[in-house]
Tab-separated table of C-alpha atoms in Angstrom:
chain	number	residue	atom	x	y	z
A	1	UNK	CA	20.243	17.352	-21.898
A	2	UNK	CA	21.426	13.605	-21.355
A	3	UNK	CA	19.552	11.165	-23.989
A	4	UNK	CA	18.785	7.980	-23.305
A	5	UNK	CA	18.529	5.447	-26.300
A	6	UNK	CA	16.737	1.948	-25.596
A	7	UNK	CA	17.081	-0.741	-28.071
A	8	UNK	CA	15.339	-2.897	-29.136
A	9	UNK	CA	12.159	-0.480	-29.181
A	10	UNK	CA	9.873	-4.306	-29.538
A	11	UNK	CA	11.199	-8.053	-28.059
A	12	UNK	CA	9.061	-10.707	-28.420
A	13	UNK	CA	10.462	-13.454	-26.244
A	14	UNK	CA	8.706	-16.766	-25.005
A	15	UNK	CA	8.632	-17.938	-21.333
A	16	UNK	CA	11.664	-19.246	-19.963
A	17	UNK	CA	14.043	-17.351	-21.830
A	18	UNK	CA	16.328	-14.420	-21.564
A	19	UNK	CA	16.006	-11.083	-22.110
A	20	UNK	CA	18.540	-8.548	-22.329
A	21	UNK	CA	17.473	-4.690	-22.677
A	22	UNK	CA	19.799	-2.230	-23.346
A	23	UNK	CA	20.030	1.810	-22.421
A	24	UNK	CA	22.890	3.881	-24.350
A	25	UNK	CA	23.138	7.587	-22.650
A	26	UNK	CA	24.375	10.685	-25.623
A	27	UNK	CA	27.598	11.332	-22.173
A	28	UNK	CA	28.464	9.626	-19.039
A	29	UNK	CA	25.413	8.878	-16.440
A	30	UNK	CA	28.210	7.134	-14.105
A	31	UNK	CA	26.367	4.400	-12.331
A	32	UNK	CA	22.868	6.912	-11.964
A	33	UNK	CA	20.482	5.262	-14.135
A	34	UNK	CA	17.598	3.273	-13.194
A	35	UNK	CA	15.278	1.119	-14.423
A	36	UNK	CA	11.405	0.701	-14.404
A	37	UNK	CA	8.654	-1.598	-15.074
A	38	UNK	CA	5.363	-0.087	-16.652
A	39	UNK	CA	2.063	-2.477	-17.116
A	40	UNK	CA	-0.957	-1.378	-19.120
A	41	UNK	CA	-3.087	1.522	-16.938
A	42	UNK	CA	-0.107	1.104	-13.909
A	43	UNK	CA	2.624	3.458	-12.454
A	44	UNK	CA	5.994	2.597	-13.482
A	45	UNK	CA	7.644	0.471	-11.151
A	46	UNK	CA	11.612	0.630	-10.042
A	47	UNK	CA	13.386	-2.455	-10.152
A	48	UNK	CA	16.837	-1.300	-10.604
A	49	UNK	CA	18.692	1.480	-9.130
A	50	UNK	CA	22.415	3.034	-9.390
A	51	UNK	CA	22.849	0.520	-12.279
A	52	UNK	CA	22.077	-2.729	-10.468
A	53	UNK	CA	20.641	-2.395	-6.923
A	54	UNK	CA	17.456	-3.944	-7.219
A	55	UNK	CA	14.659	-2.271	-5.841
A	56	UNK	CA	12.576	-3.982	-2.521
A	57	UNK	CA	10.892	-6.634	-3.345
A	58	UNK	CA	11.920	-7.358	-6.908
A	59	UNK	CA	12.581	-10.468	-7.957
A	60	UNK	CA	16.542	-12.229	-9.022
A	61	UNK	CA	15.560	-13.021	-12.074
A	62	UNK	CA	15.976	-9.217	-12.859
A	63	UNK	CA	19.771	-7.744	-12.677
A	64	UNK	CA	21.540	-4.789	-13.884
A	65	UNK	CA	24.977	-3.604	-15.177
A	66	UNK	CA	26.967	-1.533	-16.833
A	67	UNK	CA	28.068	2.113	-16.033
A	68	UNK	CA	29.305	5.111	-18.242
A	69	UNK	CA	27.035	5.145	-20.904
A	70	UNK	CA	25.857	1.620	-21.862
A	71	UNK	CA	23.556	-0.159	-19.456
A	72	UNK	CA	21.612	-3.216	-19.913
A	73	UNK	CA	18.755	-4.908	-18.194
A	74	UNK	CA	18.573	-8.652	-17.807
A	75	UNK	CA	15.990	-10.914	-16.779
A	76	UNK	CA	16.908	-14.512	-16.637
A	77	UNK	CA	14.250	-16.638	-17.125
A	78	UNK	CA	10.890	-14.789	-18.194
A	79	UNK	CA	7.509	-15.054	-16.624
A	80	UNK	CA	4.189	-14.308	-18.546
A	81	UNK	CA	4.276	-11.436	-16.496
A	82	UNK	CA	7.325	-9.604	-17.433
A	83	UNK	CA	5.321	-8.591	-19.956
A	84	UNK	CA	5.479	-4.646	-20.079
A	85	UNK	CA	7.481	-1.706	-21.170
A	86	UNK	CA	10.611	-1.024	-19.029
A	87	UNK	CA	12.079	2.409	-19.052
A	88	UNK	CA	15.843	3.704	-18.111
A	89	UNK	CA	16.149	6.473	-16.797
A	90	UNK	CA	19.552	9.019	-15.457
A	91	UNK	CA	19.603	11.282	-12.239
A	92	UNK	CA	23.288	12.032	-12.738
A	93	UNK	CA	22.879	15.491	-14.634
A	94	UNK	CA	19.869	17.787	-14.186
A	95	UNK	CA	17.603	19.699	-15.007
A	96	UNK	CA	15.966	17.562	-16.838
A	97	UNK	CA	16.229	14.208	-15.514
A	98	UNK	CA	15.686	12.501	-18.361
A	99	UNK	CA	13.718	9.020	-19.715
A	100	UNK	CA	14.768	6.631	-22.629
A	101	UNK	CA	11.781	6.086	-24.906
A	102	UNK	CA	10.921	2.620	-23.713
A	103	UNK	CA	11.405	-1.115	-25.109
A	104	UNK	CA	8.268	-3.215	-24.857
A	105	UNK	CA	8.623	-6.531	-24.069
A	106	UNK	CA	5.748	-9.335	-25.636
A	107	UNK	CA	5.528	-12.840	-23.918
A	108	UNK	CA	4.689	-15.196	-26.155
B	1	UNK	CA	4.319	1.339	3.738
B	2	UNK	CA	4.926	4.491	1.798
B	3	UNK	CA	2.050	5.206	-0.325
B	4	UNK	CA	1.318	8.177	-3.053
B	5	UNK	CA	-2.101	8.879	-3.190
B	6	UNK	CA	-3.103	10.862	-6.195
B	7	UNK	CA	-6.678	12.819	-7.000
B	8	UNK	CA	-9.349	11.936	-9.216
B	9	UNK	CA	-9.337	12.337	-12.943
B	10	UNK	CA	-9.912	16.185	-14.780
B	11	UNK	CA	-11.292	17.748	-17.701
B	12	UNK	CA	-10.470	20.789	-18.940
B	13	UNK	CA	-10.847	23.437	-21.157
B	14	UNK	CA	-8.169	24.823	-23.330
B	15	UNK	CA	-6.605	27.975	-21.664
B	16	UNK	CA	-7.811	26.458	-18.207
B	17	UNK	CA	-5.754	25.599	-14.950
B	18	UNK	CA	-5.474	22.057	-13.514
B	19	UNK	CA	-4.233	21.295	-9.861
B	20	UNK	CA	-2.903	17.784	-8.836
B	21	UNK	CA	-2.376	16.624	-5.506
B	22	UNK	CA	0.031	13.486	-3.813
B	23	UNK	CA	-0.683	12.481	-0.358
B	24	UNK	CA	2.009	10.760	1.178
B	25	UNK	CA	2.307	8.575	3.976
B	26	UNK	CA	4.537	6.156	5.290
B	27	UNK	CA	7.843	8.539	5.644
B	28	UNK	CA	8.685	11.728	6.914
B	29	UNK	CA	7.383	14.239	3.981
B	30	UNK	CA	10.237	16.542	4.431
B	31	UNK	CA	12.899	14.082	3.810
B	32	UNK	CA	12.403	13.530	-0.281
B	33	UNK	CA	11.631	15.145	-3.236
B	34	UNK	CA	8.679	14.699	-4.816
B	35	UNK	CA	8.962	14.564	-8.678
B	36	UNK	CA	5.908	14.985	-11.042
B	37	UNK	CA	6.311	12.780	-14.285
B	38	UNK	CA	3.601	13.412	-17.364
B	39	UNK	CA	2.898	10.856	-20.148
B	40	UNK	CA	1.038	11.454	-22.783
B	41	UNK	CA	-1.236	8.750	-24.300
B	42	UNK	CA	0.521	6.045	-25.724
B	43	UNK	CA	4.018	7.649	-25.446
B	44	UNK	CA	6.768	7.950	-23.108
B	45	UNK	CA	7.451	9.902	-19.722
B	46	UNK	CA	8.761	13.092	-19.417
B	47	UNK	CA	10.280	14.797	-16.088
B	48	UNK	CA	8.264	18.434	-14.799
B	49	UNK	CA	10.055	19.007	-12.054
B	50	UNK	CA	10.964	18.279	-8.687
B	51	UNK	CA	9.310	20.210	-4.810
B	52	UNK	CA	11.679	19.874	-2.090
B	53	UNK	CA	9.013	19.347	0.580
B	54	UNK	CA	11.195	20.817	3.463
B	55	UNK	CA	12.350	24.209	1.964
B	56	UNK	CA	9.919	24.284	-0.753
B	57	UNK	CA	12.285	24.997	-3.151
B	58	UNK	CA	11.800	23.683	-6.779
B	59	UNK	CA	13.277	22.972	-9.490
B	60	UNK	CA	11.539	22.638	-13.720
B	61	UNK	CA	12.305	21.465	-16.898
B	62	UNK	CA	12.975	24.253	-18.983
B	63	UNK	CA	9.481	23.157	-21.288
B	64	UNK	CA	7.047	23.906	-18.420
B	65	UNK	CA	8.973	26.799	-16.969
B	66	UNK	CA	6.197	29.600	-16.410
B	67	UNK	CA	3.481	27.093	-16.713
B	68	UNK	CA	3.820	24.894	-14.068
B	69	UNK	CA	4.107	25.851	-10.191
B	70	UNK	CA	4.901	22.933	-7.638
B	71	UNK	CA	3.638	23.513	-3.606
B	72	UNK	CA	3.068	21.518	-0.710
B	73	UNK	CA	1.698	21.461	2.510
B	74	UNK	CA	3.201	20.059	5.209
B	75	UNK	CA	0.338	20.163	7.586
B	76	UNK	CA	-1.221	17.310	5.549
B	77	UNK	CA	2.335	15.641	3.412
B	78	UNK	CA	0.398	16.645	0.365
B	79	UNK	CA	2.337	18.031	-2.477
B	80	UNK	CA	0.616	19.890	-5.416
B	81	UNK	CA	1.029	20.056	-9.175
B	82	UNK	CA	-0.891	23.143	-10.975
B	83	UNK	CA	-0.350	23.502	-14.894
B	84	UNK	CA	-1.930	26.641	-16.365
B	85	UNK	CA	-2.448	27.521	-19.868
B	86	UNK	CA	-3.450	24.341	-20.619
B	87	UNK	CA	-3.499	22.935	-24.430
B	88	UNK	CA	-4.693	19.284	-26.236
B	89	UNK	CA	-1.355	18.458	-26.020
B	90	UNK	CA	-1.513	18.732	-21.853
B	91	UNK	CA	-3.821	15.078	-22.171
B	92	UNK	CA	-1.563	13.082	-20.212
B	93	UNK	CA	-1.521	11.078	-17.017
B	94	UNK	CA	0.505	12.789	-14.277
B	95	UNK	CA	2.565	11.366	-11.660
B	96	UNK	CA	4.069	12.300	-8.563
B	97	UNK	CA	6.664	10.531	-7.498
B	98	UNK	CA	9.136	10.021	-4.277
B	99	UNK	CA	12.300	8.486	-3.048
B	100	UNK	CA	15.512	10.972	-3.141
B	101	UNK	CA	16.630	12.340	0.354
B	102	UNK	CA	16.614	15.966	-0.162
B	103	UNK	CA	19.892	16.331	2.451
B	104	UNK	CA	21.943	14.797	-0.441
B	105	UNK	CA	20.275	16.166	-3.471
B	106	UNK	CA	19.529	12.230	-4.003
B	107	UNK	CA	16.980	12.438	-7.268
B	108	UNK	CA	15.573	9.039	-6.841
B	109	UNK	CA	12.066	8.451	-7.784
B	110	UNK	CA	11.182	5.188	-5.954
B	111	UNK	CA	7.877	5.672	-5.284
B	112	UNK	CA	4.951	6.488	-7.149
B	113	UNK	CA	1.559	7.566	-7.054
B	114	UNK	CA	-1.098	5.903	-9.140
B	115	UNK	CA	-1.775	8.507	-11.632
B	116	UNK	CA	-3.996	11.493	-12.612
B	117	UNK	CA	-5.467	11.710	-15.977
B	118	UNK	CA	-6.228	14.914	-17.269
B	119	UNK	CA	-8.224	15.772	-20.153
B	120	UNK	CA	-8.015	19.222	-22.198
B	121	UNK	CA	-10.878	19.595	-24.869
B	122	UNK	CA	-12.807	22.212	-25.665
């Protein structure tokens, strides 16, 4: 089983700045991992796929890279509501596809 | 638009069955997966397993193998999650999920439905 290590687990940030999320994978996802957006009571939302395709409808601020096993999600100048927990996530080797454990993000 | 529509919340009893069910609209049903996701209160997500709508073949994390059976219906492009045996540690929210073209094994889970909570307490 691929495991996906976010860091940090907390970022407290204030509006305006950047934010840069990282996803380590335990062996090579490629370019398979995805992120996703998860508010308070709400489905998860993709906003990055295959590493840094954004999603329909998501916004520039938010871009992806890397490839391999270290991936990190940027957003470039935060909104109050970027505020959530974002999730990576790897399709390149399953059963099971597997999750990182999330990194909240707090707007100040 | 594509759209996951989920059922209404459960409570259950230890040792009880619950069954889930995702409308879809807005694609063809039989071109993508449909993945169910669980998360447990305050915690992470965690993959169940996938329903290939067309051949109704599936495929499940080793953890729920022999609990958990995935179906669908085409008639309706309503998939169905049913989780027997069911323990505290079952409370979750469940997803289903949607987006991977099942022609090239694409595992993509772009859409979502909004959610089922489940209960199990005796």
């Amino acid at each position: 089983e691929i495991v996906l290590t976010q860091s940090p687990a907390t970022l407290s940030l204030s509006p305006g700045e950047r934010a840069t999320l990282s996803c380590r994978a335990s062996q090579t996802v490629d370019i398979y991992l995805a992120w996703y957006q998860q508010k308070p009571g709400q489905a998860p939302r993709l906003l990055i796929y295959d590493a840094s395709n954004r999603a329909t409808g998501i916004p520039a601020r938010f871009s992806g890279s890397g490839s391999g096993t270290d991936f990190t999600l940027t957003i470039s100048s935060l909104e109050p509501e970027d505020s959530a927990v974002y999730y990576c996530q790897q399709r390149y080797k399953w059963p099971p596809i597997t999750f990182g454990q999330g990194t909240r993000l707090e707007i100040k | 638009q594509v759209q996951l529509v989920q059922s209404g919340a459960e409570v259950k009893k230890p040792g009880a069955s619950v069954k889930v069910s995702c409308k879809t609209s807005g694609y063809t049903f039989t071109n993508d997966y449909i993945h169910w996701v669980r998360q447990a209160p305050g915690q992470g997500l965690e993959w169940m397993g996938w329903i290939n709508p067309n051949s109704g073949g599936t495929n499940y994390a080793q953890k729920f193998q022999g609990r958990v059976t995935l179906t669908r219906d085409t008639s309706i492009s309503t998939a169905s999650m049913e989780l027997s045996s069911l323990r505290s540690d079952d409370t979750a929210v469940y997803f289903c999920a949607s987006g991977g073209n099942t022609l090239s094994h694409d595992m993509r889970l772009d859409y979502w439905g909004q959610g089922t909570l489940v209960t199990v307490s005796s």
